[in-house]
Amino acid sequence: MTTPEVELRSAWRHLAGPGHDHLLDALLARHREPQRRYHTLTHVMWVLRHITALVAAGEPTTDAAAVRLAALWHDAVYNAAVTDNEARSAALARSAAAELGWLPARQQLVERLVLATAGHRPSDADEAILVDADLAILGASAQDYTAYVTGVRDEYAHLGDDAWRTGRTAVLSSFLAQPQLFTTVTMRTQRETRARANITAELASLAQ
């Protein structure tokens, strides 16, 4: 097994216990779909790692297990040519929580957490941890950021260069317009400056 699969299976067993591996197997298969270049098992692995680091750093959470379950399923559906990936992923996440026997309120929490990754505007501490973990790549090293951009561009291969530049510029500009890219103190301290530098550099390259 690859390192991402090993880590995802470990995270899953801590959340689900025995008897539910078929759910994870189906999720892993989704993340091996050929259209994925960045939104793969590796991305989910890193989101889980960032969540663990944020919780260890003392960032507040009411239900760390629900945040981790949402992380596992937040990109369960991913096709750059459609616009309802998060909604469909959220429905699958809620279904998984239900199959695990989680109470309806907790199922709803998992669903809401996944939906928060659509707009990246968290409204509470649990959403902040998941969204910041999802966006952590923005504040990665220049090399890792470039690899991320290359992967996302490949996922949007159905767009011509002009459409890609227009859409990507709009997304990046909206990020820079926010007073803060990250909500948690930990991510702001560690990655905010680098993220703004990465985004600014990418915008400059798109304008050439």
Short mmCIF file of C-alpha atoms in Angstrom, two decimals:
data_model
loop_
_atom_site.label_atom_id
_atom_site.label_comp_id
_atom_site.label_asym_id
_atom_site.label_seq_id
_atom_site.Cartn_x
_atom_site.Cartn_y
_atom_site.Cartn_z
CA MET A 1 0.00 0.00 0.00
CA THR A 2 1.07 3.57 -0.59
CA THR A 3 1.81 5.88 2.33
CA PRO A 4 -1.40 7.88 1.82
CA GLU A 5 -3.49 4.71 1.82
CA VAL A 6 -1.78 3.44 4.98
CA GLU A 7 -2.46 6.72 6.78
CA LEU A 8 -6.06 6.95 5.59
CA ARG A 9 -6.76 3.37 6.67
CA SER A 10 -5.27 4.11 10.08
CA ALA A 11 -7.36 7.26 10.48
CA TRP A 12 -10.46 5.38 9.37
CA ARG A 13 -9.98 2.55 11.88
CA HIS A 14 -9.66 5.05 14.72
CA LEU A 15 -12.94 6.64 13.63
CA ALA A 16 -14.96 3.63 12.54
CA GLY A 17 -13.58 0.64 14.35
CA PRO A 18 -13.97 -2.78 12.71
CA GLY A 19 -16.61 -3.80 10.21
CA HIS A 20 -16.87 -0.76 7.97
CA ASP A 21 -13.88 -1.10 5.65
CA HIS A 22 -16.15 -1.30 2.60
CA LEU A 23 -16.92 2.40 3.04
CA LEU A 24 -13.26 3.33 3.00
CA ASP A 25 -12.53 1.00 0.08
CA ALA A 26 -15.17 2.82 -1.97
CA LEU A 27 -13.71 6.18 -0.95
CA LEU A 28 -10.18 5.14 -1.90
CA ALA A 29 -11.43 4.01 -5.30
CA ARG A 30 -12.98 7.43 -5.88
CA HIS A 31 -9.66 9.12 -5.19
CA ARG A 32 -7.95 6.96 -7.80
CA GLU A 33 -10.18 8.28 -10.60
CA PRO A 34 -8.15 9.29 -13.67
CA GLN A 35 -9.30 12.93 -13.76
CA ARG A 36 -7.64 13.66 -10.42
CA ARG A 37 -4.17 15.20 -10.34
CA TYR A 38 -4.13 17.23 -7.12
CA HIS A 39 -7.31 16.07 -5.35
CA THR A 40 -5.95 12.61 -4.67
CA LEU A 41 -5.28 10.40 -1.66
CA THR A 42 -2.12 12.43 -1.03
CA HIS A 43 -4.15 15.61 -0.61
CA VAL A 44 -6.48 13.92 1.89
CA MET A 45 -3.47 12.55 3.78
CA TRP A 46 -2.03 16.04 4.14
CA VAL A 47 -5.36 17.51 5.23
CA LEU A 48 -5.54 14.90 7.98
CA ARG A 49 -1.96 15.62 9.00
CA HIS A 50 -2.69 19.34 9.22
CA ILE A 51 -5.80 18.68 11.31
CA THR A 52 -3.74 16.60 13.73
CA ALA A 53 -1.15 19.38 13.97
CA LEU A 54 -3.78 22.06 14.53
CA VAL A 55 -5.50 20.08 17.29
CA ALA A 56 -2.12 19.35 18.90
CA ALA A 57 -1.33 23.08 18.78
CA GLY A 58 -4.42 23.76 20.87
CA GLU A 59 -6.79 25.07 18.21
CA PRO A 60 -10.32 24.69 19.60
CA THR A 61 -12.65 22.01 18.29
CA THR A 62 -15.92 20.61 19.59
CA ASP A 63 -15.62 17.30 17.73
CA ALA A 64 -12.22 16.42 16.28
CA ALA A 65 -13.49 13.03 15.10
CA ALA A 66 -16.21 14.69 13.04
CA VAL A 67 -13.62 17.04 11.52
CA ARG A 68 -11.48 14.05 10.55
CA LEU A 69 -14.42 12.17 9.06
CA ALA A 70 -15.32 15.26 7.04
CA ALA A 71 -11.70 15.51 5.90
CA LEU A 72 -11.76 11.96 4.61
CA TRP A 73 -14.89 12.62 2.55
CA HIS A 74 -14.52 16.30 1.62
CA ASP A 75 -13.39 15.50 -1.95
CA ALA A 76 -15.20 12.18 -2.32
CA VAL A 77 -16.76 13.59 -5.47
CA TYR A 78 -14.41 15.63 -7.63
CA ASN A 79 -14.87 16.65 -11.23
CA ALA A 80 -13.64 20.10 -12.18
CA ALA A 81 -16.22 20.33 -14.96
CA VAL A 82 -19.16 20.46 -12.52
CA THR A 83 -20.07 22.75 -9.63
CA ASP A 84 -21.76 20.53 -7.05
CA ASN A 85 -18.76 18.46 -5.89
CA GLU A 86 -18.94 19.64 -2.29
CA ALA A 87 -22.69 19.10 -2.00
CA ARG A 88 -22.44 15.57 -3.33
CA SER A 89 -19.40 14.84 -1.16
CA ALA A 90 -21.26 16.17 1.88
CA ALA A 91 -24.17 13.83 1.22
CA LEU A 92 -21.79 10.87 1.02
CA ALA A 93 -20.06 11.97 4.23
CA ARG A 94 -23.38 12.18 6.06
CA SER A 95 -24.33 8.74 4.76
CA ALA A 96 -21.03 7.33 6.03
CA ALA A 97 -21.59 8.88 9.46
CA ALA A 98 -25.06 7.38 9.54
CA GLU A 99 -23.73 3.93 8.67
CA LEU A 100 -21.25 4.27 11.54
CA GLY A 101 -24.21 4.79 13.86
CA TRP A 102 -23.50 8.41 14.64
CA LEU A 103 -26.47 10.40 15.94
CA PRO A 104 -28.33 12.66 13.47
CA ALA A 105 -26.89 15.85 14.96
CA ARG A 106 -23.38 14.53 14.42
CA GLN A 107 -24.24 13.39 10.91
CA GLN A 108 -25.43 16.94 10.19
CA LEU A 109 -22.19 18.36 11.60
CA VAL A 110 -20.09 16.21 9.25
CA GLU A 111 -22.24 17.30 6.31
CA ARG A 112 -21.91 20.98 7.26
CA LEU A 113 -18.16 20.68 7.62
CA VAL A 114 -17.77 19.29 4.12
CA LEU A 115 -20.03 22.02 2.72
CA ALA A 116 -17.76 24.62 4.36
CA THR A 117 -14.94 23.59 2.02
CA ALA A 118 -16.89 25.00 -0.92
CA GLY A 119 -16.62 28.68 -0.04
CA HIS A 120 -13.69 28.43 2.38
CA ARG A 121 -15.39 30.88 4.77
CA PRO A 122 -15.60 29.01 8.09
CA SER A 123 -18.27 30.02 10.59
CA ASP A 124 -17.02 28.16 13.67
CA ALA A 125 -13.95 26.52 15.15
CA ASP A 126 -14.52 23.07 13.65
CA GLU A 127 -15.00 24.51 10.17
CA ALA A 128 -11.90 26.68 10.66
CA ILE A 129 -9.71 23.65 11.33
CA LEU A 130 -10.96 21.75 8.28
CA VAL A 131 -10.87 24.73 5.92
CA ASP A 132 -7.41 25.83 7.05
CA ALA A 133 -6.13 22.28 6.64
CA ASP A 134 -7.62 22.16 3.15
CA LEU A 135 -6.03 25.51 2.20
CA ALA A 136 -2.66 24.83 3.82
CA ILE A 137 -1.11 24.19 0.39
CA LEU A 138 -1.46 27.91 -0.35
CA GLY A 139 1.23 28.57 2.22
CA ALA A 140 3.53 25.72 1.23
CA SER A 141 7.00 26.08 -0.23
CA ALA A 142 7.22 27.60 -3.70
CA GLN A 143 8.07 24.17 -5.14
CA ASP A 144 5.09 22.44 -3.54
CA TYR A 145 2.81 25.33 -4.49
CA THR A 146 3.91 25.05 -8.12
CA ALA A 147 3.19 21.31 -8.09
CA TYR A 148 -0.27 22.04 -6.67
CA VAL A 149 -1.03 24.60 -9.40
CA THR A 150 0.17 22.20 -12.08
CA GLY A 151 -2.10 19.49 -10.72
CA VAL A 152 -5.14 21.74 -10.58
CA ARG A 153 -4.48 23.03 -14.09
CA ASP A 154 -4.40 19.42 -15.31
CA GLU A 155 -7.75 18.83 -13.61
CA TYR A 156 -9.13 21.80 -15.54
CA ALA A 157 -7.74 20.60 -18.86
CA HIS A 158 -11.20 21.01 -20.37
CA LEU A 159 -10.69 24.80 -20.18
CA GLY A 160 -8.68 26.71 -22.74
CA ASP A 161 -5.85 28.94 -21.56
CA ASP A 162 -7.89 32.15 -21.67
CA ALA A 163 -10.77 30.67 -19.66
CA TRP A 164 -8.33 29.18 -17.18
CA ARG A 165 -6.52 32.49 -16.68
CA THR A 166 -9.78 34.36 -16.20
CA GLY A 167 -11.23 31.90 -13.73
CA ARG A 168 -8.03 31.32 -11.81
CA THR A 169 -7.34 35.04 -11.56
CA ALA A 170 -10.79 35.60 -10.09
CA VAL A 171 -10.30 32.87 -7.48
CA LEU A 172 -6.85 34.05 -6.45
CA SER A 173 -7.90 37.69 -6.33
CA SER A 174 -10.79 36.80 -4.04
CA PHE A 175 -8.33 35.10 -1.69
CA LEU A 176 -6.04 38.13 -1.57
CA ALA A 177 -9.02 40.43 -0.95
CA GLN A 178 -9.73 38.68 2.35
CA PRO A 179 -8.22 40.30 5.44
CA GLN A 180 -6.91 36.87 6.44
CA LEU A 181 -6.56 33.72 4.36
CA PHE A 182 -6.40 31.48 7.42
CA THR A 183 -8.70 31.51 10.42
CA THR A 184 -6.72 29.55 12.99
CA VAL A 185 -3.93 31.36 14.80
CA THR A 186 -1.55 28.50 14.04
CA MET A 187 -2.01 28.61 10.27
CA ARG A 188 -1.96 32.41 10.17
CA THR A 189 1.32 32.43 12.04
CA GLN A 190 2.93 29.67 10.00
CA ARG A 191 1.56 30.16 6.49
CA GLU A 192 -0.24 33.47 5.90
CA THR A 193 2.78 35.42 4.63
CA ARG A 194 3.98 32.62 2.36
CA ALA A 195 0.47 32.05 1.02
CA ARG A 196 0.10 35.67 -0.01
CA ALA A 197 3.51 35.60 -1.67
CA ASN A 198 2.64 32.41 -3.57
CA ILE A 199 -0.70 33.79 -4.75
CA THR A 200 0.81 37.12 -5.76
CA ALA A 201 3.49 35.34 -7.79
CA GLU A 202 0.92 33.15 -9.52
CA LEU A 203 -1.24 36.15 -10.38
CA ALA A 204 1.78 37.83 -11.93
CA SER A 205 2.46 34.77 -14.06
CA LEU A 206 -1.18 34.61 -15.18
CA ALA A 207 -1.01 38.26 -16.28
CA GLN A 208 1.96 37.69 -18.59
#
